[in-house]
């Protein structure tokens, strides 16, 4: 963990958080059965981030609760970012959405802006970037370079198999953070 | 070399006069000319499915409407659908409660009830990995075997058949007519014109039919209408007329509810037109689209009818039987370096030349001015230079040298291991050091100056002429006499235009060792 900013992370039992190149900033809580691959960044600058159960967060994902542009950082009230259950953040995805429901999938290199609300069962396709101000209806699929949309009749399938597999495999080859609360004071800038 | 993938920067003139990037050009070794897409004839060699590589004979492919029966495209986004297999047992565990899943769970429960002999009964469905569309979305039942998907029924099938039959008839008649025209003399034509009653045996039916067509277009001509009435009856009895399409006078107005659209349930224009027969309006009408066959094509020179490109007929082999791309015969020129542009002075640029052919090449480079002044020498195809195309002047000697023709030698394009640096040195000695600034194997870098014609030039396009000898294939192969090497070789010239891009573009980077040479 390389960060000179402080963090305060609460990890529920049965959660697998790989320590390698993990970047944590601010107050973070991670629910049970969630798996974090190596080199994930969770940055809670503007307020705490709560991550629910059974989420799968793959390599090089960034989940960030950033300050809105042109905001006075000292005067602002804290804004909470909540991520629901059973979401999948594929490799290299970037999520700044303050509300993420359940069963959403952010495919590889997908980018979701701060003013988006993901409801349930939404799929943001690979390399799709969503920076609008809207609430996505349930089961929306966004795909392709033209960001075409359609609505699925069903939610995407659960990733339980994959999560079970990772829970078995990851600890054999990675250092995994133990459950409990960990605090790291900010290092003073010299 | 930032322009590595920007192939359309440097263009060569085809024998038809158009400018194309080198990689899109062919070279006919019989006419010894550069040929572009428009100068060759396409011939379809084999038809195959791009997904499963099934190779079909032409008539068979046409019977199947050039579509694969096993592979499908997504009706939603057009990507290839993949077959997914699931066990019915695991499906029943799925909590989502759509109609299909209910069906499957009941199916699986019955299979469990009937006994444990087939506990894992596999079912298949099609799914798109890109937009996550699947056959379950439109409530299609999963199939028990792979690829047993039925084609969607075409409601217009009967009409199509009717029309096809009719058109076949017309085609037959036209063919008959054509055949007869070969034998008809002027007398026969006269005969027909004077009296149509001579057509005792119905031999002239197609011709008289044509006169009916004439009548309908020009009803004022009384003689033809008379003739038509004489022969109309036998003609009609011999043809099958399809049901005439009727024009509608009244159209029911749209209901008010029509405008309360749920756009997420409507198909897009692209989706609608990709399945032309059905053209579904709502997304639940989308159906997997059979994959279109693709083809391997051979290309033939229009001038001498020799093949310039012939692939292997098997879809799985990527080799060519004959592969005469211009790249293999003509040196490849690329922009290596250009400075920040100054429209008032001569800008020093570096071009790279790569010899892609298997033989050593002696290149003669000439400026456009040389060509315009001296004209063409004997035995060389003339080059027409359209000066409007060019917005800048390209010079090889900075404008102060009298000897403007530059001659350079290039090694054959062979394996690097086989080339010795000794050879490089040999050529290096003959090089004009001010001109050839770098050399390695079959590749050289040359210096040139580019000066825009005036200050208003926005986009810099310069050109020059390249001359070299090519060896072709002699059209008559005599086995007794060994073919003389010089027999069918010829000096050819190419007009090359280089698009340096906008005048505002920043300079390209150049290696420091080469910078000294500029």
JSON list of N, CA and C in Angstrom, two decimals, chain A residues 26-54:
[
{"chain": "A", "resi": 26, "resn": "UNK", "atom": "N", "xyz": [-8.96, 7.80, 2.51]},
{"chain": "A", "resi": 26, "resn": "UNK", "atom": "CA", "xyz": [-10.18, 8.20, 3.18]},
{"chain": "A", "resi": 26, "resn": "UNK", "atom": "C", "xyz": [-10.88, 7.06, 3.88]},
{"chain": "A", "resi": 27, "resn": "UNK", "atom": "N", "xyz": [-12.15, 7.31, 4.20]},
{"chain": "A", "resi": 27, "resn": "UNK", "atom": "CA", "xyz": [-12.90, 6.34, 4.99]},
{"chain": "A", "resi": 27, "resn": "UNK", "atom": "C", "xyz": [-13.61, 5.36, 4.06]},
{"chain": "A", "resi": 28, "resn": "UNK", "atom": "N", "xyz": [-13.29, 4.08, 4.23]},
{"chain": "A", "resi": 28, "resn": "UNK", "atom": "CA", "xyz": [-13.80, 3.07, 3.31]},
{"chain": "A", "resi": 28, "resn": "UNK", "atom": "C", "xyz": [-14.35, 1.91, 4.11]},
{"chain": "A", "resi": 29, "resn": "UNK", "atom": "N", "xyz": [-15.46, 1.35, 3.65]},
{"chain": "A", "resi": 29, "resn": "UNK", "atom": "CA", "xyz": [-15.99, 0.15, 4.27]},
{"chain": "A", "resi": 29, "resn": "UNK", "atom": "C", "xyz": [-16.29, -0.86, 3.17]},
{"chain": "A", "resi": 30, "resn": "UNK", "atom": "N", "xyz": [-15.83, -2.08, 3.35]},
{"chain": "A", "resi": 30, "resn": "UNK", "atom": "CA", "xyz": [-16.01, -3.10, 2.32]},
{"chain": "A", "resi": 30, "resn": "UNK", "atom": "C", "xyz": [-16.80, -4.26, 2.90]},
{"chain": "A", "resi": 31, "resn": "UNK", "atom": "N", "xyz": [-17.91, -4.62, 2.22]},
{"chain": "A", "resi": 31, "resn": "UNK", "atom": "CA", "xyz": [-18.81, -5.64, 2.73]},
{"chain": "A", "resi": 31, "resn": "UNK", "atom": "C", "xyz": [-18.28, -7.05, 2.54]},
{"chain": "A", "resi": 32, "resn": "UNK", "atom": "N", "xyz": [-18.96, -8.01, 3.10]},
{"chain": "A", "resi": 32, "resn": "UNK", "atom": "CA", "xyz": [-18.51, -9.40, 3.07]},
{"chain": "A", "resi": 32, "resn": "UNK", "atom": "C", "xyz": [-18.62, -10.00, 1.66]},
{"chain": "A", "resi": 33, "resn": "UNK", "atom": "N", "xyz": [-17.79, -11.00, 1.43]},
{"chain": "A", "resi": 33, "resn": "UNK", "atom": "CA", "xyz": [-17.74, -11.75, 0.15]},
{"chain": "A", "resi": 33, "resn": "UNK", "atom": "C", "xyz": [-17.31, -10.90, -1.04]},
{"chain": "A", "resi": 34, "resn": "UNK", "atom": "N", "xyz": [-16.86, -9.71, -0.79]},
{"chain": "A", "resi": 34, "resn": "UNK", "atom": "CA", "xyz": [-16.37, -8.87, -1.89]},
{"chain": "A", "resi": 34, "resn": "UNK", "atom": "C", "xyz": [-14.92, -9.24, -2.17]},
{"chain": "A", "resi": 35, "resn": "UNK", "atom": "N", "xyz": [-14.54, -9.22, -3.43]},
{"chain": "A", "resi": 35, "resn": "UNK", "atom": "CA", "xyz": [-13.16, -9.55, -3.79]},
{"chain": "A", "resi": 35, "resn": "UNK", "atom": "C", "xyz": [-12.53, -8.35, -4.47]},
{"chain": "A", "resi": 36, "resn": "UNK", "atom": "N", "xyz": [-11.37, -7.94, -3.98]},
{"chain": "A", "resi": 36, "resn": "UNK", "atom": "CA", "xyz": [-10.61, -6.87, -4.62]},
{"chain": "A", "resi": 36, "resn": "UNK", "atom": "C", "xyz": [-9.31, -7.45, -5.15]},
{"chain": "A", "resi": 37, "resn": "UNK", "atom": "N", "xyz": [-9.11, -7.33, -6.44]},
{"chain": "A", "resi": 37, "resn": "UNK", "atom": "CA", "xyz": [-7.88, -7.81, -7.05]},
{"chain": "A", "resi": 37, "resn": "UNK", "atom": "C", "xyz": [-6.72, -6.87, -6.72]},
{"chain": "A", "resi": 38, "resn": "UNK", "atom": "N", "xyz": [-5.50, -7.24, -7.09]},
{"chain": "A", "resi": 38, "resn": "UNK", "atom": "CA", "xyz": [-4.38, -6.31, -6.86]},
{"chain": "A", "resi": 38, "resn": "UNK", "atom": "C", "xyz": [-4.53, -5.04, -7.69]},
{"chain": "A", "resi": 39, "resn": "UNK", "atom": "N", "xyz": [-3.81, -4.02, -7.27]},
{"chain": "A", "resi": 39, "resn": "UNK", "atom": "CA", "xyz": [-3.74, -2.70, -7.92]},
{"chain": "A", "resi": 39, "resn": "UNK", "atom": "C", "xyz": [-5.11, -2.09, -8.18]},
{"chain": "A", "resi": 40, "resn": "UNK", "atom": "N", "xyz": [-5.93, -2.11, -7.15]},
{"chain": "A", "resi": 40, "resn": "UNK", "atom": "CA", "xyz": [-7.22, -1.40, -7.19]},
{"chain": "A", "resi": 40, "resn": "UNK", "atom": "C", "xyz": [-7.03, -0.11, -6.41]},
{"chain": "A", "resi": 41, "resn": "UNK", "atom": "N", "xyz": [-7.66, 0.96, -6.88]},
{"chain": "A", "resi": 41, "resn": "UNK", "atom": "CA", "xyz": [-7.61, 2.21, -6.13]},
{"chain": "A", "resi": 41, "resn": "UNK", "atom": "C", "xyz": [-9.01, 2.56, -5.65]},
{"chain": "A", "resi": 42, "resn": "UNK", "atom": "N", "xyz": [-9.13, 2.81, -4.36]},
{"chain": "A", "resi": 42, "resn": "UNK", "atom": "CA", "xyz": [-10.40, 3.30, -3.83]},
{"chain": "A", "resi": 42, "resn": "UNK", "atom": "C", "xyz": [-10.09, 4.61, -3.13]},
{"chain": "A", "resi": 43, "resn": "UNK", "atom": "N", "xyz": [-10.61, 5.68, -3.69]},
{"chain": "A", "resi": 43, "resn": "UNK", "atom": "CA", "xyz": [-10.22, 7.00, -3.22]},
{"chain": "A", "resi": 43, "resn": "UNK", "atom": "C", "xyz": [-11.44, 7.73, -2.70]},
{"chain": "A", "resi": 44, "resn": "UNK", "atom": "N", "xyz": [-11.52, 7.87, -1.40]},
{"chain": "A", "resi": 44, "resn": "UNK", "atom": "CA", "xyz": [-12.66, 8.54, -0.76]},
{"chain": "A", "resi": 44, "resn": "UNK", "atom": "C", "xyz": [-12.21, 9.92, -0.31]},
{"chain": "A", "resi": 45, "resn": "UNK", "atom": "N", "xyz": [-12.09, 10.81, -1.28]},
{"chain": "A", "resi": 45, "resn": "UNK", "atom": "CA", "xyz": [-11.63, 12.17, -0.98]},
{"chain": "A", "resi": 45, "resn": "UNK", "atom": "C", "xyz": [-12.74, 13.01, -0.37]},
{"chain": "A", "resi": 46, "resn": "UNK", "atom": "N", "xyz": [-13.87, 13.02, -1.08]},
{"chain": "A", "resi": 46, "resn": "UNK", "atom": "CA", "xyz": [-14.93, 13.96, -0.72]},
{"chain": "A", "resi": 46, "resn": "UNK", "atom": "C", "xyz": [-15.87, 13.41, 0.34]},
{"chain": "A", "resi": 47, "resn": "UNK", "atom": "N", "xyz": [-15.69, 12.16, 0.72]},
{"chain": "A", "resi": 47, "resn": "UNK", "atom": "CA", "xyz": [-16.57, 11.55, 1.70]},
{"chain": "A", "resi": 47, "resn": "UNK", "atom": "C", "xyz": [-16.35, 10.06, 1.72]},
{"chain": "A", "resi": 48, "resn": "UNK", "atom": "N", "xyz": [-16.96, 9.35, 2.64]},
{"chain": "A", "resi": 48, "resn": "UNK", "atom": "CA", "xyz": [-16.72, 7.92, 2.75]},
{"chain": "A", "resi": 48, "resn": "UNK", "atom": "C", "xyz": [-17.28, 7.13, 1.57]},
{"chain": "A", "resi": 49, "resn": "UNK", "atom": "N", "xyz": [-16.70, 5.94, 1.34]},
{"chain": "A", "resi": 49, "resn": "UNK", "atom": "CA", "xyz": [-17.20, 5.02, 0.31]},
{"chain": "A", "resi": 49, "resn": "UNK", "atom": "C", "xyz": [-17.64, 3.74, 1.01]},
{"chain": "A", "resi": 50, "resn": "UNK", "atom": "N", "xyz": [-18.87, 3.34, 0.79]},
{"chain": "A", "resi": 50, "resn": "UNK", "atom": "CA", "xyz": [-19.36, 2.08, 1.34]},
{"chain": "A", "resi": 50, "resn": "UNK", "atom": "C", "xyz": [-19.56, 1.10, 0.20]},
{"chain": "A", "resi": 51, "resn": "UNK", "atom": "N", "xyz": [-18.87, 0.00, 0.26]},
{"chain": "A", "resi": 51, "resn": "UNK", "atom": "CA", "xyz": [-19.01, -1.03, -0.78]},
{"chain": "A", "resi": 51, "resn": "UNK", "atom": "C", "xyz": [-19.73, -2.22, -0.18]},
{"chain": "A", "resi": 52, "resn": "UNK", "atom": "N", "xyz": [-20.78, -2.70, -0.87]},
{"chain": "A", "resi": 52, "resn": "UNK", "atom": "CA", "xyz": [-21.65, -3.74, -0.32]},
{"chain": "A", "resi": 52, "resn": "UNK", "atom": "C", "xyz": [-21.05, -5.13, -0.42]},
{"chain": "A", "resi": 53, "resn": "UNK", "atom": "N", "xyz": [-21.94, -6.13, -0.49]},
{"chain": "A", "resi": 53, "resn": "UNK", "atom": "CA", "xyz": [-21.51, -7.53, -0.46]},
{"chain": "A", "resi": 53, "resn": "UNK", "atom": "C", "xyz": [-21.37, -8.10, -1.88]},
{"chain": "A", "resi": 54, "resn": "UNK", "atom": "N", "xyz": [-20.52, -9.08, -1.95]},
{"chain": "A", "resi": 54, "resn": "UNK", "atom": "CA", "xyz": [-20.42, -9.88, -3.19]},
{"chain": "A", "resi": 54, "resn": "UNK", "atom": "C", "xyz": [-19.99, -9.10, -4.41]}
]
